[in-house]
């Protein structure tokens, strides 16, 4: 397929490379142009409009503001060369996804929300888990692209924003796991046990899952840089979680705890560190660290 | 070895059978005597004192009160037949473990705290993870018994109560995982996604660990009976967590959220259900369920 | 002075009447025009632009959206008849107040943020407490108007948004007081004491302040309609509190508790009741009510 | 009446002096004997048993442990000279009050729980608010004593522990008010407003009640020593609140927030300061202070 890709961050570069490797023709654009160069098989283009065209366009941007600025304020949906299909793979709000669904319908562009679980290494390996929601025909049309980028596509019906709700709920669970390891570690340290020993036990046995191994290992080693998933991005996602929850009438007290911890972490200078640095809040509150 | 075992609940029965199967001579006592019968290779005895004797005694009781009533109030530590070694495998408070360590020292009985991770099926299969702390020589003396009961023994130093801190921190993480699944499910349901679909994705991918698969499956199926791990026991453990945390000067806001949720679950009649029923609190608060 | 007043809700009507009673010439506009009629000494006008003129204009609208729709989207700041001075008395976000300060500066209109504490009866009696921030000269120019509407004007410096931060922090304290009475009442009721008896003691002695007497009386009598201060408005204010807190890097765990309680109250149908109905959440969670 | 008074702390000394001033014969005992000397009209005695006698005995001790150690472990209830009536005025747990009610009944001593609201200056002035529960005849028999010590006696029925539930719920509300002022102050400070200015407004107007004026003034002035009501005592009371709530099946999320804040304050060395120092937690979490 002829694919345009907007957003060549660490995730986007890997995904675009996978598409090219699978034989698709890929044009790529990034706000800072240099990031769109040097990806095997991927052709940089000079404007977002040139990328938002072809059989399908994919957006993978940092947040609501970036997506709105590029897509909506940039007028891409009204451009004559607009694609037939748009896969929105950024982690954005449920509200924006709902709004985009309406805007795309008016523009005659089929819209699929398809945020992903997986980190840059999974993107580069085509091992993402893709959370897709949108009209069935559109999701099926996107299947060759999803197959090139992901280990599996998980479908959540025809309303695009449902994929975003699932993605946000998953990110909430990730941050909650980090908080649980942080509080648990503070507890055992308060009783003389090294956090690393405790986390080794937990993440080797009943919590032997990628999220726990990854963040647990970072907490155990106090290894917070470079960030795999930045703490400030985690705070942004929890904010979107709480907004989506309020809109749906869902109290989320654990999410509120995460929010407060993340704000505290940022206030103490850890916003650019890895999300695992959230554990330092628990340590500091108990007079350590 | 010649082993006395006190507490033939669902965990204790499996553990005692494993010991007998490994060639140890096992005498067993239970408050309701019938539970000590019918375990292959295990000899029921008529009193706790008869069981608290031999090369080693093991206690596996429901809570602090049961352990204190049997061991301390029952005067077992002063009985002439008392064993050389006592393995306290119940999930009890850090404070009680610390107190028991002192009491045993005075009585000349070596004490190892050795609570476990694993459910009755793991106990029956000898697949427990044993969290042991106590004097090195005592832990080493217990090794043949631990090997018969567990997949692995994790050592946490010479102060027995540290094992209890680790066990409680682990149980906190379990309840936190259930809460996270409950809140996440309420969020996606608020946006029209079936909780089961969301949980299937999560527990098959980045959260593919036993705790998530077990409780996530129960939540997805609304299968809360019979209880694997009873909600009221979870509430007891969170109470012990908060006490241990306060004693060590460790704030645990997520644990406080769990506490409130568990109290609410019990107030609504779910105390005897599985811990997974904690998820019903999130549903109810959002006007569903 | 020649004053235009936009927003004839229950607060605005009382305030406009006070201004007229003090000898000012008052023109008033309201989106639903009938609300601008029948106020002694106040002249209804047919458009917001007619009201946004004269020596000073006052806005007293429901929320950010209403103020933005009327003022910014309505283009009032560019209209040739725009006033020299604008007193923004609505309870709006810190972010909007900051933005309005910049927009007014460009338009050459002096802007004072001046939200108020007090309910409709206080507005009608000229007994409001006015929280004012803006350029000194502007605040002083507004003094005759503030004096007609309020018992006292409290000044918070030259940056308008500071008044909004103070107003929001105060509303947070109000909702926190209601939550405290709700949880305290649930506790005593759990031990057989009537909430009304408990609240009578508290609000007659160490908590004998207007907020407690007002909401405590409503809780004691289960009198949640008609709303004095609507629960949904309280939820909106707590949302603005949390946004302002996050922007300033301030964790507010008690505010998060309020947020969750208010969402739960709305999910159970109490959004249009008085804020005092937040207490029903505590009762429901404990299995009563 | 002939009264024995046990516990000559800052509260007890004022209360005993009031009783003597009203013409009662007062014998007083304190663990550190010097505190029982030098109170006008009050006769020190050498043992608790000598004080636990006469027409009525009053206990005013620091906590559950002190009361149990003196009364129960000390065997006072079995002493031949035991009084006809015991007024338990300490702030103790609901559970202990319930237990004491049963123990007194067996001993043939009438028991009234009568904790108080008010600080040492109110005790010295006879201006306490007395929260009394117990058999009607016993409360009426105590009336002359209560009248000498308090501004008013508030009755809560015949079950003594109800008075303790009310007292604890009231102390919860006090700590909640301090937390609200702390979070609110952190919010306004994050936007450039001095906490003192904000608190002056609040405590002069809609929160013009003793609790707010007292603690608000201390927060505004950063005056945390000497303690009026010690932070560690506040933490103890919140612990009793949470225990009483759990026993009654009442979730109290705001109380949990207080718990975590108080633990954090103690972990940072503020346990011996005034409860107002809880506000420093909010400041520290936001990167100030």
PDB file of N, CA, C and O in Angstrom, chain B residues 210-254:
ATOM      1  N   UNK B 210       0.719 -14.510  36.729  1.00  0.00           N
ATOM      2  CA  UNK B 210      -0.301 -15.298  37.429  1.00  0.00           C
ATOM      3  C   UNK B 210      -1.351 -14.472  38.157  1.00  0.00           C
ATOM      4  O   UNK B 210      -2.548 -14.756  38.055  1.00  0.00           O
ATOM      5  N   UNK B 211      -0.939 -13.444  38.885  1.00  0.00           N
ATOM      6  CA  UNK B 211      -1.909 -12.666  39.650  1.00  0.00           C
ATOM      7  C   UNK B 211      -2.967 -12.062  38.731  1.00  0.00           C
ATOM      8  O   UNK B 211      -4.172 -12.118  39.020  1.00  0.00           O
ATOM      9  N   UNK B 212      -2.528 -11.511  37.628  1.00  0.00           N
ATOM     10  CA  UNK B 212      -3.472 -10.860  36.719  1.00  0.00           C
ATOM     11  C   UNK B 212      -4.355 -11.872  35.998  1.00  0.00           C
ATOM     12  O   UNK B 212      -5.552 -11.661  35.808  1.00  0.00           O
ATOM     13  N   UNK B 213      -3.746 -12.976  35.578  1.00  0.00           N
ATOM     14  CA  UNK B 213      -4.542 -13.983  34.871  1.00  0.00           C
ATOM     15  C   UNK B 213      -5.618 -14.554  35.781  1.00  0.00           C
ATOM     16  O   UNK B 213      -6.772 -14.711  35.392  1.00  0.00           O
ATOM     17  N   UNK B 214      -5.226 -14.838  37.017  1.00  0.00           N
ATOM     18  CA  UNK B 214      -6.154 -15.431  37.960  1.00  0.00           C
ATOM     19  C   UNK B 214      -7.310 -14.485  38.292  1.00  0.00           C
ATOM     20  O   UNK B 214      -8.481 -14.795  38.044  1.00  0.00           O
ATOM     21  N   UNK B 215      -6.959 -13.308  38.832  1.00  0.00           N
ATOM     22  CA  UNK B 215      -8.025 -12.398  39.241  1.00  0.00           C
ATOM     23  C   UNK B 215      -8.708 -11.752  38.040  1.00  0.00           C
ATOM     24  O   UNK B 215      -9.906 -11.473  38.058  1.00  0.00           O
ATOM     25  N   UNK B 216      -7.948 -11.488  36.995  1.00  0.00           N
ATOM     26  CA  UNK B 216      -8.547 -10.901  35.791  1.00  0.00           C
ATOM     27  C   UNK B 216      -9.576 -11.840  35.187  1.00  0.00           C
ATOM     28  O   UNK B 216     -10.659 -11.415  34.749  1.00  0.00           O
ATOM     29  N   UNK B 217      -9.262 -13.122  35.183  1.00  0.00           N
ATOM     30  CA  UNK B 217     -10.222 -14.089  34.668  1.00  0.00           C
ATOM     31  C   UNK B 217     -11.490 -14.122  35.497  1.00  0.00           C
ATOM     32  O   UNK B 217     -12.603 -14.188  34.961  1.00  0.00           O
ATOM     33  N   UNK B 218     -11.327 -14.042  36.807  1.00  0.00           N
ATOM     34  CA  UNK B 218     -12.495 -14.053  37.688  1.00  0.00           C
ATOM     35  C   UNK B 218     -13.347 -12.814  37.482  1.00  0.00           C
ATOM     36  O   UNK B 218     -14.578 -12.884  37.437  1.00  0.00           O
ATOM     37  N   UNK B 219     -12.687 -11.653  37.342  1.00  0.00           N
ATOM     38  CA  UNK B 219     -13.444 -10.415  37.129  1.00  0.00           C
ATOM     39  C   UNK B 219     -14.163 -10.479  35.787  1.00  0.00           C
ATOM     40  O   UNK B 219     -15.349 -10.133  35.675  1.00  0.00           O
ATOM     41  N   UNK B 220     -13.450 -10.925  34.776  1.00  0.00           N
ATOM     42  CA  UNK B 220     -14.048 -10.981  33.435  1.00  0.00           C
ATOM     43  C   UNK B 220     -15.294 -11.860  33.433  1.00  0.00           C
ATOM     44  O   UNK B 220     -16.277 -11.562  32.750  1.00  0.00           O
ATOM     45  N   UNK B 221     -15.249 -12.936  34.210  1.00  0.00           N
ATOM     46  CA  UNK B 221     -16.371 -13.884  34.227  1.00  0.00           C
ATOM     47  C   UNK B 221     -17.354 -13.603  35.352  1.00  0.00           C
ATOM     48  O   UNK B 221     -18.323 -14.347  35.524  1.00  0.00           O
ATOM     49  N   UNK B 222     -17.115 -12.531  36.120  1.00  0.00           N
ATOM     50  CA  UNK B 222     -17.939 -12.273  37.316  1.00  0.00           C
ATOM     51  C   UNK B 222     -18.060 -13.546  38.151  1.00  0.00           C
ATOM     52  O   UNK B 222     -19.128 -13.884  38.639  1.00  0.00           O
ATOM     53  N   UNK B 223     -16.918 -14.212  38.319  1.00  0.00           N
ATOM     54  CA  UNK B 223     -16.908 -15.482  39.053  1.00  0.00           C
ATOM     55  C   UNK B 223     -16.241 -15.233  40.404  1.00  0.00           C
ATOM     56  O   UNK B 223     -15.017 -15.206  40.529  1.00  0.00           O
ATOM     57  N   UNK B 224     -17.079 -15.032  41.413  1.00  0.00           N
ATOM     58  CA  UNK B 224     -16.558 -14.613  42.718  1.00  0.00           C
ATOM     59  C   UNK B 224     -16.732 -15.696  43.777  1.00  0.00           C
ATOM     60  O   UNK B 224     -16.358 -15.495  44.928  1.00  0.00           O
ATOM     61  N   UNK B 225     -17.318 -16.823  43.390  1.00  0.00           N
ATOM     62  CA  UNK B 225     -17.498 -17.921  44.331  1.00  0.00           C
ATOM     63  C   UNK B 225     -17.193 -19.226  43.639  1.00  0.00           C
ATOM     64  O   UNK B 225     -17.529 -19.376  42.450  1.00  0.00           O
ATOM     65  N   UNK B 226     -16.631 -20.204  44.297  1.00  0.00           N
ATOM     66  CA  UNK B 226     -16.135 -20.123  45.675  1.00  0.00           C
ATOM     67  C   UNK B 226     -14.882 -19.255  45.734  1.00  0.00           C
ATOM     68  O   UNK B 226     -14.195 -19.097  44.730  1.00  0.00           O
ATOM     69  N   UNK B 227     -14.578 -18.720  46.891  1.00  0.00           N
ATOM     70  CA  UNK B 227     -13.412 -17.849  46.994  1.00  0.00           C
ATOM     71  C   UNK B 227     -12.102 -18.636  46.915  1.00  0.00           C
ATOM     72  O   UNK B 227     -11.965 -19.675  47.555  1.00  0.00           O
ATOM     73  N   UNK B 228     -11.183 -18.174  46.085  1.00  0.00           N
ATOM     74  CA  UNK B 228      -9.826 -18.716  46.132  1.00  0.00           C
ATOM     75  C   UNK B 228      -9.086 -18.063  47.281  1.00  0.00           C
ATOM     76  O   UNK B 228      -8.584 -18.719  48.193  1.00  0.00           O
ATOM     77  N   UNK B 229      -9.076 -16.752  47.249  1.00  0.00           N
ATOM     78  CA  UNK B 229      -8.516 -15.966  48.356  1.00  0.00           C
ATOM     79  C   UNK B 229      -9.648 -15.037  48.772  1.00  0.00           C
ATOM     80  O   UNK B 229     -10.094 -14.183  48.007  1.00  0.00           O
ATOM     81  N   UNK B 230     -10.146 -15.233  49.989  1.00  0.00           N
ATOM     82  CA  UNK B 230     -11.346 -14.530  50.416  1.00  0.00           C
ATOM     83  C   UNK B 230     -11.117 -13.041  50.594  1.00  0.00           C
ATOM     84  O   UNK B 230     -10.068 -12.619  51.071  1.00  0.00           O
ATOM     85  N   UNK B 231     -12.117 -12.265  50.203  1.00  0.00           N
ATOM     86  CA  UNK B 231     -12.008 -10.805  50.281  1.00  0.00           C
ATOM     87  C   UNK B 231     -11.756 -10.339  51.707  1.00  0.00           C
ATOM     88  O   UNK B 231     -10.963  -9.431  51.944  1.00  0.00           O
ATOM     89  N   UNK B 232     -12.394 -10.977  52.662  1.00  0.00           N
ATOM     90  CA  UNK B 232     -12.201 -10.551  54.050  1.00  0.00           C
ATOM     91  C   UNK B 232     -10.763 -10.801  54.509  1.00  0.00           C
ATOM     92  O   UNK B 232     -10.215 -10.023  55.298  1.00  0.00           O
ATOM     93  N   UNK B 233     -10.161 -11.879  54.008  1.00  0.00           N
ATOM     94  CA  UNK B 233      -8.751 -12.109  54.316  1.00  0.00           C
ATOM     95  C   UNK B 233      -7.882 -11.027  53.683  1.00  0.00           C
ATOM     96  O   UNK B 233      -6.897 -10.577  54.279  1.00  0.00           O
ATOM     97  N   UNK B 234      -8.262 -10.624  52.496  1.00  0.00           N
ATOM     98  CA  UNK B 234      -7.524  -9.541  51.859  1.00  0.00           C
ATOM     99  C   UNK B 234      -7.611  -8.264  52.674  1.00  0.00           C
ATOM    100  O   UNK B 234      -6.615  -7.539  52.820  1.00  0.00           O
ATOM    101  N   UNK B 235      -8.796  -8.013  53.214  1.00  0.00           N
ATOM    102  CA  UNK B 235      -8.967  -6.821  54.050  1.00  0.00           C
ATOM    103  C   UNK B 235      -8.103  -6.912  55.299  1.00  0.00           C
ATOM    104  O   UNK B 235      -7.500  -5.927  55.743  1.00  0.00           O
ATOM    105  N   UNK B 236      -8.011  -8.120  55.844  1.00  0.00           N
ATOM    106  CA  UNK B 236      -7.165  -8.319  57.019  1.00  0.00           C
ATOM    107  C   UNK B 236      -5.710  -8.034  56.660  1.00  0.00           C
ATOM    108  O   UNK B 236      -4.980  -7.341  57.394  1.00  0.00           O
ATOM    109  N   UNK B 237      -5.285  -8.536  55.523  1.00  0.00           N
ATOM    110  CA  UNK B 237      -3.890  -8.330  55.132  1.00  0.00           C
ATOM    111  C   UNK B 237      -3.587  -6.854  54.883  1.00  0.00           C
ATOM    112  O   UNK B 237      -2.515  -6.360  55.256  1.00  0.00           O
ATOM    113  N   UNK B 238      -4.524  -6.159  54.258  1.00  0.00           N
ATOM    114  CA  UNK B 238      -4.286  -4.724  54.024  1.00  0.00           C
ATOM    115  C   UNK B 238      -4.221  -3.986  55.361  1.00  0.00           C
ATOM    116  O   UNK B 238      -3.443  -3.040  55.519  1.00  0.00           O
ATOM    117  N   UNK B 239      -5.021  -4.421  56.310  1.00  0.00           N
ATOM    118  CA  UNK B 239      -4.932  -3.813  57.639  1.00  0.00           C
ATOM    119  C   UNK B 239      -3.531  -4.027  58.225  1.00  0.00           C
ATOM    120  O   UNK B 239      -2.926  -3.097  58.757  1.00  0.00           O
ATOM    121  N   UNK B 240      -3.011  -5.245  58.090  1.00  0.00           N
ATOM    122  CA  UNK B 240      -1.660  -5.517  58.592  1.00  0.00           C
ATOM    123  C   UNK B 240      -0.612  -4.700  57.832  1.00  0.00           C
ATOM    124  O   UNK B 240       0.383  -4.251  58.400  1.00  0.00           O
ATOM    125  N   UNK B 241      -0.837  -4.535  56.542  1.00  0.00           N
ATOM    126  CA  UNK B 241       0.068  -3.704  55.735  1.00  0.00           C
ATOM    127  C   UNK B 241       0.103  -2.284  56.287  1.00  0.00           C
ATOM    128  O   UNK B 241       1.174  -1.694  56.498  1.00  0.00           O
ATOM    129  N   UNK B 242      -1.077  -1.728  56.522  1.00  0.00           N
ATOM    130  CA  UNK B 242      -1.138  -0.334  56.976  1.00  0.00           C
ATOM    131  C   UNK B 242      -0.540  -0.189  58.363  1.00  0.00           C
ATOM    132  O   UNK B 242       0.114   0.812  58.671  1.00  0.00           O
ATOM    133  N   UNK B 243      -0.725  -1.198  59.208  1.00  0.00           N
ATOM    134  CA  UNK B 243      -0.104  -1.141  60.533  1.00  0.00           C
ATOM    135  C   UNK B 243       1.411  -1.200  60.422  1.00  0.00           C
ATOM    136  O   UNK B 243       2.128  -0.435  61.079  1.00  0.00           O
ATOM    137  N   UNK B 244       1.896  -2.118  59.609  1.00  0.00           N
ATOM    138  CA  UNK B 244       3.348  -2.247  59.447  1.00  0.00           C
ATOM    139  C   UNK B 244       3.930  -0.977  58.833  1.00  0.00           C
ATOM    140  O   UNK B 244       5.049  -0.560  59.159  1.00  0.00           O
ATOM    141  N   UNK B 245       3.172  -0.366  57.926  1.00  0.00           N
ATOM    142  CA  UNK B 245       3.636   0.862  57.290  1.00  0.00           C
ATOM    143  C   UNK B 245       3.684   2.006  58.295  1.00  0.00           C
ATOM    144  O   UNK B 245       4.659   2.764  58.349  1.00  0.00           O
ATOM    145  N   UNK B 246       2.642   2.121  59.095  1.00  0.00           N
ATOM    146  CA  UNK B 246       2.626   3.200  60.087  1.00  0.00           C
ATOM    147  C   UNK B 246       3.779   3.018  61.077  1.00  0.00           C
ATOM    148  O   UNK B 246       4.447   3.983  61.440  1.00  0.00           O
ATOM    149  N   UNK B 247       4.006   1.781  61.480  1.00  0.00           N
ATOM    150  CA  UNK B 247       5.093   1.527  62.426  1.00  0.00           C
ATOM    151  C   UNK B 247       6.447   1.925  61.851  1.00  0.00           C
ATOM    152  O   UNK B 247       7.346   2.348  62.585  1.00  0.00           O
ATOM    153  N   UNK B 248       6.589   1.812  60.539  1.00  0.00           N
ATOM    154  CA  UNK B 248       7.868   2.145  59.905  1.00  0.00           C
ATOM    155  C   UNK B 248       7.877   3.556  59.332  1.00  0.00           C
ATOM    156  O   UNK B 248       8.858   3.956  58.707  1.00  0.00           O
ATOM    157  N   UNK B 249       6.802   4.306  59.544  1.00  0.00           N
ATOM    158  CA  UNK B 249       6.774   5.680  59.036  1.00  0.00           C
ATOM    159  C   UNK B 249       6.636   5.779  57.533  1.00  0.00           C
ATOM    160  O   UNK B 249       7.193   6.679  56.912  1.00  0.00           O
ATOM    161  N   UNK B 250       5.866   4.865  56.950  1.00  0.00           N
ATOM    162  CA  UNK B 250       5.726   4.825  55.498  1.00  0.00           C
ATOM    163  C   UNK B 250       4.270   5.119  55.100  1.00  0.00           C
ATOM    164  O   UNK B 250       3.389   4.304  55.352  1.00  0.00           O
ATOM    165  N   UNK B 251       4.025   6.283  54.488  1.00  0.00           N
ATOM    166  CA  UNK B 251       2.667   6.523  53.969  1.00  0.00           C
ATOM    167  C   UNK B 251       2.414   5.599  52.784  1.00  0.00           C
ATOM    168  O   UNK B 251       3.309   5.355  51.979  1.00  0.00           O
ATOM    169  N   UNK B 252       1.211   5.066  52.668  1.00  0.00           N
ATOM    170  CA  UNK B 252       0.881   4.192  51.547  1.00  0.00           C
ATOM    171  C   UNK B 252      -0.499   4.558  51.012  1.00  0.00           C
ATOM    172  O   UNK B 252      -1.481   3.845  51.263  1.00  0.00           O
ATOM    173  N   UNK B 253      -0.577   5.631  50.245  1.00  0.00           N
ATOM    174  CA  UNK B 253      -1.903   6.093  49.799  1.00  0.00           C
ATOM    175  C   UNK B 253      -2.660   5.074  48.960  1.00  0.00           C
ATOM    176  O   UNK B 253      -3.881   4.985  49.063  1.00  0.00           O
ATOM    177  N   UNK B 254      -1.965   4.289  48.146  1.00  0.00           N
ATOM    178  CA  UNK B 254      -2.692   3.284  47.370  1.00  0.00           C
ATOM    179  C   UNK B 254      -3.251   2.211  48.300  1.00  0.00           C
ATOM    180  O   UNK B 254      -4.357   1.709  48.093  1.00  0.00           O
TER     181      UNK B 254
END
